[in-house]
mmCIF file of C-alpha atoms in Angstrom:
data_model
loop_
_atom_site.group_PDB
_atom_site.id
_atom_site.type_symbol
_atom_site.label_atom_id
_atom_site.label_comp_id
_atom_site.label_asym_id
_atom_site.label_seq_id
_atom_site.Cartn_x
_atom_site.Cartn_y
_atom_site.Cartn_z
ATOM 1 C CA GLU A 8 84.541 168.466 -0.425
ATOM 2 C CA THR A 9 83.075 170.247 -3.507
ATOM 3 C CA GLY A 10 80.304 172.788 -3.257
ATOM 4 C CA VAL A 11 77.338 173.419 -5.404
ATOM 5 C CA THR A 12 78.233 174.184 -9.079
ATOM 6 C CA GLN A 13 75.719 175.853 -11.398
ATOM 7 C CA SER A 14 76.012 176.435 -15.148
ATOM 8 C CA PRO A 15 76.022 178.607 -17.091
ATOM 9 C CA THR A 16 76.780 181.675 -14.911
ATOM 10 C CA HIS A 17 74.972 184.075 -17.232
ATOM 11 C CA LEU A 18 72.536 183.633 -20.103
ATOM 12 C CA ILE A 19 70.458 185.886 -22.335
ATOM 13 C CA LYS A 20 67.290 184.502 -24.011
ATOM 14 C CA THR A 21 64.564 185.837 -26.096
ATOM 15 C CA ARG A 22 60.902 185.945 -24.999
ATOM 16 C CA GLY A 23 59.232 182.693 -25.891
ATOM 17 C CA GLN A 24 62.350 180.636 -25.966
ATOM 18 C CA GLN A 25 63.159 177.710 -23.653
ATOM 19 C CA VAL A 26 66.101 177.409 -21.304
ATOM 20 C CA THR A 27 67.766 174.752 -19.330
ATOM 21 C CA LEU A 28 69.912 175.459 -16.206
ATOM 22 C CA ARG A 29 72.186 172.990 -14.523
ATOM 23 C CA CYS A 30 73.299 172.195 -10.979
ATOM 24 C CA SER A 31 75.642 169.741 -9.528
ATOM 25 C CA SER A 32 74.967 169.145 -5.797
ATOM 26 C CA GLN A 33 77.535 169.089 -3.049
ATOM 27 C CA SER A 34 79.186 165.700 -2.455
ATOM 28 C CA GLY A 35 77.062 163.667 0.043
ATOM 29 C CA HIS A 36 73.833 165.730 -0.577
ATOM 30 C CA ASN A 37 70.778 163.893 -2.003
ATOM 31 C CA THR A 38 68.242 166.727 -2.362
ATOM 32 C CA VAL A 39 68.272 169.754 -4.601
ATOM 33 C CA SER A 40 66.021 172.837 -4.427
ATOM 34 C CA TRP A 41 65.703 175.658 -6.974
ATOM 35 C CA TYR A 42 65.014 179.236 -6.144
ATOM 36 C CA GLN A 43 64.357 182.359 -8.285
ATOM 37 C CA GLN A 44 65.691 185.616 -7.027
ATOM 38 C CA ALA A 45 64.435 188.874 -8.684
ATOM 39 C CA LEU A 46 66.409 191.969 -8.335
ATOM 40 C CA GLY A 47 66.207 193.449 -4.859
ATOM 41 C CA GLN A 48 64.123 190.572 -3.535
ATOM 42 C CA GLY A 49 64.860 187.441 -1.418
ATOM 43 C CA PRO A 50 65.014 184.127 -3.179
ATOM 44 C CA GLN A 51 61.636 182.452 -3.877
ATOM 45 C CA PHE A 52 61.252 178.679 -3.738
ATOM 46 C CA ILE A 53 60.447 176.986 -7.052
ATOM 47 C CA PHE A 54 60.705 173.278 -6.277
ATOM 48 C CA GLN A 55 62.708 170.493 -4.638
ATOM 49 C CA TYR A 56 63.774 167.216 -5.916
ATOM 50 C CA TYR A 57 64.577 164.106 -3.781
ATOM 51 C CA ARG A 58 65.112 160.613 -5.107
ATOM 52 C CA GLU A 59 64.597 161.929 -8.610
ATOM 53 C CA GLU A 60 60.984 163.046 -7.935
ATOM 54 C CA GLU A 61 59.600 166.518 -7.203
ATOM 55 C CA ASN A 62 59.176 166.886 -3.479
ATOM 56 C CA GLY A 63 57.445 170.240 -2.993
ATOM 57 C CA ARG A 64 56.709 173.089 -5.229
ATOM 58 C CA GLY A 65 56.235 176.852 -4.746
ATOM 59 C CA ASN A 66 53.902 179.126 -6.523
ATOM 60 C CA PHE A 67 55.330 178.725 -9.995
ATOM 61 C CA PRO A 68 53.460 177.770 -13.240
ATOM 62 C CA PRO A 69 53.960 174.366 -14.879
ATOM 63 C CA ARG A 70 56.288 175.828 -17.532
ATOM 64 C CA PHE A 71 58.835 175.640 -14.778
ATOM 65 C CA SER A 72 59.939 172.046 -14.587
ATOM 66 C CA GLY A 73 62.851 170.093 -13.373
ATOM 67 C CA LEU A 74 64.718 166.922 -13.258
ATOM 68 C CA GLN A 75 67.049 165.209 -10.767
ATOM 69 C CA PHE A 76 69.599 162.514 -11.991
ATOM 70 C CA PRO A 77 70.812 159.456 -10.167
ATOM 71 C CA ASN A 78 74.054 161.278 -9.260
ATOM 72 C CA TYR A 79 71.765 163.883 -7.617
ATOM 73 C CA SER A 80 72.588 166.587 -10.041
ATOM 74 C CA SER A 81 69.642 168.575 -11.380
ATOM 75 C CA GLU A 82 68.264 170.662 -14.250
ATOM 76 C CA LEU A 83 65.731 173.468 -14.235
ATOM 77 C CA ASN A 84 63.743 173.957 -17.386
ATOM 78 C CA VAL A 85 61.666 176.976 -18.239
ATOM 79 C CA ASN A 86 59.484 176.989 -21.303
ATOM 80 C CA ALA A 87 58.005 179.976 -23.098
ATOM 81 C CA LEU A 88 60.123 182.459 -21.479
ATOM 82 C CA GLU A 89 58.581 185.782 -20.259
ATOM 83 C CA LEU A 90 60.348 189.022 -19.404
ATOM 84 C CA ASP A 91 59.429 188.643 -15.798
ATOM 85 C CA ASP A 92 61.591 185.441 -15.722
ATOM 86 C CA SER A 93 64.661 187.498 -15.764
ATOM 87 C CA ALA A 94 66.336 186.748 -12.440
ATOM 88 C CA LEU A 95 69.019 184.996 -10.624
ATOM 89 C CA TYR A 96 68.305 181.228 -10.405
ATOM 90 C CA LEU A 97 69.813 179.579 -7.388
ATOM 91 C CA CYS A 98 70.290 175.888 -6.802
ATOM 92 C CA ALA A 99 70.639 174.584 -3.194
ATOM 93 C CA SER A 100 71.673 171.021 -2.192
ATOM 94 C CA SER A 101 70.956 169.442 1.148
ATOM 95 C CA SER A 102 70.609 166.068 2.832
ATOM 96 C CA GLN A 103 67.502 164.390 4.093
ATOM 97 C CA GLY A 104 66.652 160.998 5.435
ATOM 98 C CA GLN A 105 67.003 159.050 8.652
ATOM 99 C CA GLY A 106 70.302 159.439 10.384
ATOM 100 C CA ARG A 107 71.587 162.304 8.477
ATOM 101 C CA SER A 108 72.940 165.357 10.267
ATOM 102 C CA TYR A 109 71.506 168.741 9.339
ATOM 103 C CA TYR A 110 73.986 171.426 8.395
ATOM 104 C CA GLY A 111 71.712 173.601 6.276
ATOM 105 C CA TYR A 112 71.394 174.198 2.648
ATOM 106 C CA THR A 113 74.452 174.769 0.347
ATOM 107 C CA PHE A 114 73.746 177.305 -2.346
ATOM 108 C CA GLY A 115 75.484 177.731 -5.656
ATOM 109 C CA SER A 116 76.390 181.079 -7.000
ATOM 110 C CA GLY A 117 73.429 181.061 -9.335
ATOM 111 C CA THR A 118 72.707 181.569 -13.025
ATOM 112 C CA ARG A 119 71.773 185.076 -14.158
ATOM 113 C CA LEU A 120 69.056 184.778 -16.755
ATOM 114 C CA THR A 121 68.124 187.811 -18.813
ATOM 115 C CA VAL A 122 65.103 187.578 -21.113
ATOM 116 C CA VAL A 123 64.824 190.167 -23.769
ATOM 117 C CA ASP B 6 54.846 184.927 3.025
ATOM 118 C CA ALA B 7 57.826 185.574 5.184
ATOM 119 C CA LYS B 8 57.164 185.220 8.877
ATOM 120 C CA THR B 9 59.941 187.522 9.974
ATOM 121 C CA THR B 10 60.557 191.328 9.994
ATOM 122 C CA GLN B 11 63.888 192.852 9.678
ATOM 123 C CA PRO B 12 65.222 196.478 9.252
ATOM 124 C CA PRO B 13 65.969 197.052 5.536
ATOM 125 C CA SER B 14 69.521 198.339 6.101
ATOM 126 C CA MET B 15 72.084 198.865 8.841
ATOM 127 C CA ASP B 16 75.701 200.222 9.091
ATOM 128 C CA CYS B 17 78.443 199.063 11.339
ATOM 129 C CA ALA B 18 82.058 200.235 11.923
ATOM 130 C CA GLU B 19 84.740 197.742 11.108
ATOM 131 C CA GLY B 20 85.986 195.905 14.135
ATOM 132 C CA ARG B 21 82.774 196.606 16.051
ATOM 133 C CA ALA B 22 80.027 194.072 16.851
ATOM 134 C CA ALA B 23 77.253 194.042 14.286
ATOM 135 C CA ASN B 24 73.864 193.283 15.979
ATOM 136 C CA LEU B 25 71.131 192.404 13.512
ATOM 137 C CA PRO B 26 67.636 192.244 14.908
ATOM 138 C CA CYS B 27 64.724 190.042 13.666
ATOM 139 C CA ASN B 28 61.046 189.917 14.803
ATOM 140 C CA HIS B 29 59.204 186.605 14.409
ATOM 141 C CA SER B 30 56.244 187.210 16.739
ATOM 142 C CA THR B 31 54.148 184.346 15.159
ATOM 143 C CA ILE B 32 56.784 181.698 15.472
ATOM 144 C CA SER B 33 55.438 178.269 16.496
ATOM 145 C CA GLY B 34 56.891 176.010 19.134
ATOM 146 C CA ASN B 35 58.457 173.719 16.610
ATOM 147 C CA GLU B 36 59.986 176.366 14.321
ATOM 148 C CA TYR B 37 63.705 177.150 14.358
ATOM 149 C CA VAL B 38 65.365 180.495 13.670
ATOM 150 C CA TYR B 39 67.830 180.395 10.822
ATOM 151 C CA TRP B 40 70.185 183.064 9.588
ATOM 152 C CA TYR B 41 71.670 183.152 6.119
ATOM 153 C CA ARG B 42 73.644 185.882 4.353
ATOM 154 C CA GLN B 43 74.134 186.655 0.746
ATOM 155 C CA ILE B 44 77.186 188.535 -0.476
ATOM 156 C CA HIS B 45 76.897 190.292 -3.702
ATOM 157 C CA SER B 46 76.757 188.008 -6.772
ATOM 158 C CA GLN B 47 76.827 184.829 -4.593
ATOM 159 C CA GLY B 48 74.231 182.390 -3.273
ATOM 160 C CA PRO B 49 73.074 182.539 0.374
ATOM 161 C CA GLN B 50 75.394 181.174 2.894
ATOM 162 C CA TYR B 51 74.216 179.398 6.083
ATOM 163 C CA ILE B 52 75.413 181.165 9.279
ATOM 164 C CA ILE B 53 73.595 179.746 12.276
ATOM 165 C CA HIS B 54 70.371 178.465 13.595
ATOM 166 C CA GLY B 55 68.613 177.771 16.910
ATOM 167 C CA LEU B 56 65.402 176.811 18.626
ATOM 168 C CA LYS B 57 65.272 178.459 22.041
ATOM 169 C CA ASN B 58 68.815 178.545 23.448
ATOM 170 C CA ASN B 59 71.482 180.904 22.485
ATOM 171 C CA GLU B 60 73.880 179.443 19.994
ATOM 172 C CA THR B 61 77.452 180.275 19.010
ATOM 173 C CA ASN B 62 79.685 179.028 16.252
ATOM 174 C CA GLU B 63 82.842 180.312 14.409
ATOM 175 C CA MET B 64 80.875 182.844 12.396
ATOM 176 C CA ALA B 65 78.319 184.308 14.813
ATOM 177 C CA SER B 66 76.204 184.142 17.874
ATOM 178 C CA LEU B 67 72.429 183.926 17.892
ATOM 179 C CA ILE B 68 70.450 185.303 20.836
ATOM 180 C CA ILE B 69 66.871 184.305 21.057
ATOM 181 C CA THR B 70 64.540 186.007 23.540
ATOM 182 C CA GLU B 71 62.855 183.898 26.176
ATOM 183 C CA ASP B 72 59.403 184.373 24.483
ATOM 184 C CA ARG B 73 61.075 183.424 21.151
ATOM 185 C CA LYS B 74 59.338 186.370 19.429
ATOM 186 C CA SER B 75 62.565 187.988 18.402
ATOM 187 C CA SER B 76 66.227 187.270 17.928
ATOM 188 C CA THR B 77 69.493 189.041 17.324
ATOM 189 C CA LEU B 78 72.455 187.869 15.174
ATOM 190 C CA ILE B 79 75.735 189.090 16.453
ATOM 191 C CA LEU B 80 78.920 189.307 14.378
ATOM 192 C CA PRO B 81 81.424 189.988 17.156
ATOM 193 C CA HIS B 82 84.178 191.787 15.170
ATOM 194 C CA ALA B 83 82.791 192.878 11.863
ATOM 195 C CA THR B 84 85.070 193.057 8.852
ATOM 196 C CA LEU B 85 84.626 194.532 5.364
ATOM 197 C CA ARG B 86 83.856 190.948 4.084
ATOM 198 C CA ASP B 87 80.753 190.792 6.272
ATOM 199 C CA THR B 88 79.077 193.358 4.028
ATOM 200 C CA ALA B 89 75.997 191.387 2.729
ATOM 201 C CA VAL B 90 72.321 190.989 2.908
ATOM 202 C CA TYR B 91 71.312 188.989 6.060
ATOM 203 C CA TYR B 92 68.176 186.848 6.015
ATOM 204 C CA CYS B 93 66.340 185.725 9.084
ATOM 205 C CA ILE B 94 64.189 182.698 8.428
ATOM 206 C CA VAL B 95 61.921 180.567 10.571
ATOM 207 C CA ARG B 96 61.164 177.073 9.670
ATOM 208 C CA VAL B 97 60.181 173.594 10.926
ATOM 209 C CA VAL B 98 62.769 170.890 10.849
ATOM 210 C CA PRO B 99 61.039 167.507 10.707
ATOM 211 C CA PRO B 100 62.319 164.806 13.071
ATOM 212 C CA ASN B 101 64.081 162.943 10.326
ATOM 213 C CA PHE B 102 65.980 166.029 9.349
ATOM 214 C CA GLY B 103 63.903 166.208 6.175
ATOM 215 C CA ASN B 104 63.843 169.294 4.082
ATOM 216 C CA GLU B 105 61.314 172.119 3.904
ATOM 217 C CA LYS B 106 61.579 175.200 1.695
ATOM 218 C CA LEU B 107 63.151 178.352 2.999
ATOM 219 C CA THR B 108 60.895 181.399 2.880
ATOM 220 C CA PHE B 109 63.084 184.481 2.496
ATOM 221 C CA GLY B 110 62.020 187.986 3.273
ATOM 222 C CA THR B 111 63.976 190.961 1.872
ATOM 223 C CA GLY B 112 66.550 190.857 4.646
ATOM 224 C CA THR B 113 68.764 193.454 6.110
ATOM 225 C CA ARG B 114 71.509 194.977 3.964
ATOM 226 C CA LEU B 115 74.514 195.321 6.404
ATOM 227 C CA THR B 116 77.251 197.655 5.303
ATOM 228 C CA ILE B 117 80.610 197.667 7.176
ATOM 229 C CA ILE B 118 82.255 200.940 7.101
ATOM 230 C CA PRO B 119 86.008 201.153 7.218
#
């Protein structure tokens, strides 16, 4: 059973640029959530994707967007990067739907984004 | 906003039981208590969850008070690898095991001392 894989592991971007982060969900999971974790803080929920549609969103502006693909992998896109976007971006996969057992979210190790 | 309160840091001697407290005085009847931990440079890892009964698994035990306003995560024999930030979270689990967001606080930084 493979876990959650995120790429890249580290990234440096310039303010104003756009970035795409990628996540491969754990085998058997159909839902992907994205979290932003600033230094010294707990992760903050960005949004969740289920059946290729956004299924809940936290307090993040529209320049944060995402996609989920038929194989349940996902992308997080951030446009017009700001310095405050520097953070660890975490992807978490899980299962939902009737008849599925709940074992909690499986998190990836994250992508460390630095905006300069 | 996080619905839980945890001490910012704790130390525990290696081999001893680590007891991590969490206050959740506003917990609702349909909210579960979850514990995750985050080892440096990794994503959070699920540890255990419970509703009102005490729970135990291969990683830890969870003790929930009768009024459900607080809980304690117990790592029975702490090792150096248990050094991490521990998050206590309350959340609703819908009947169809659907997903809701996890609301993290700042957690407790547990340091295991050799």
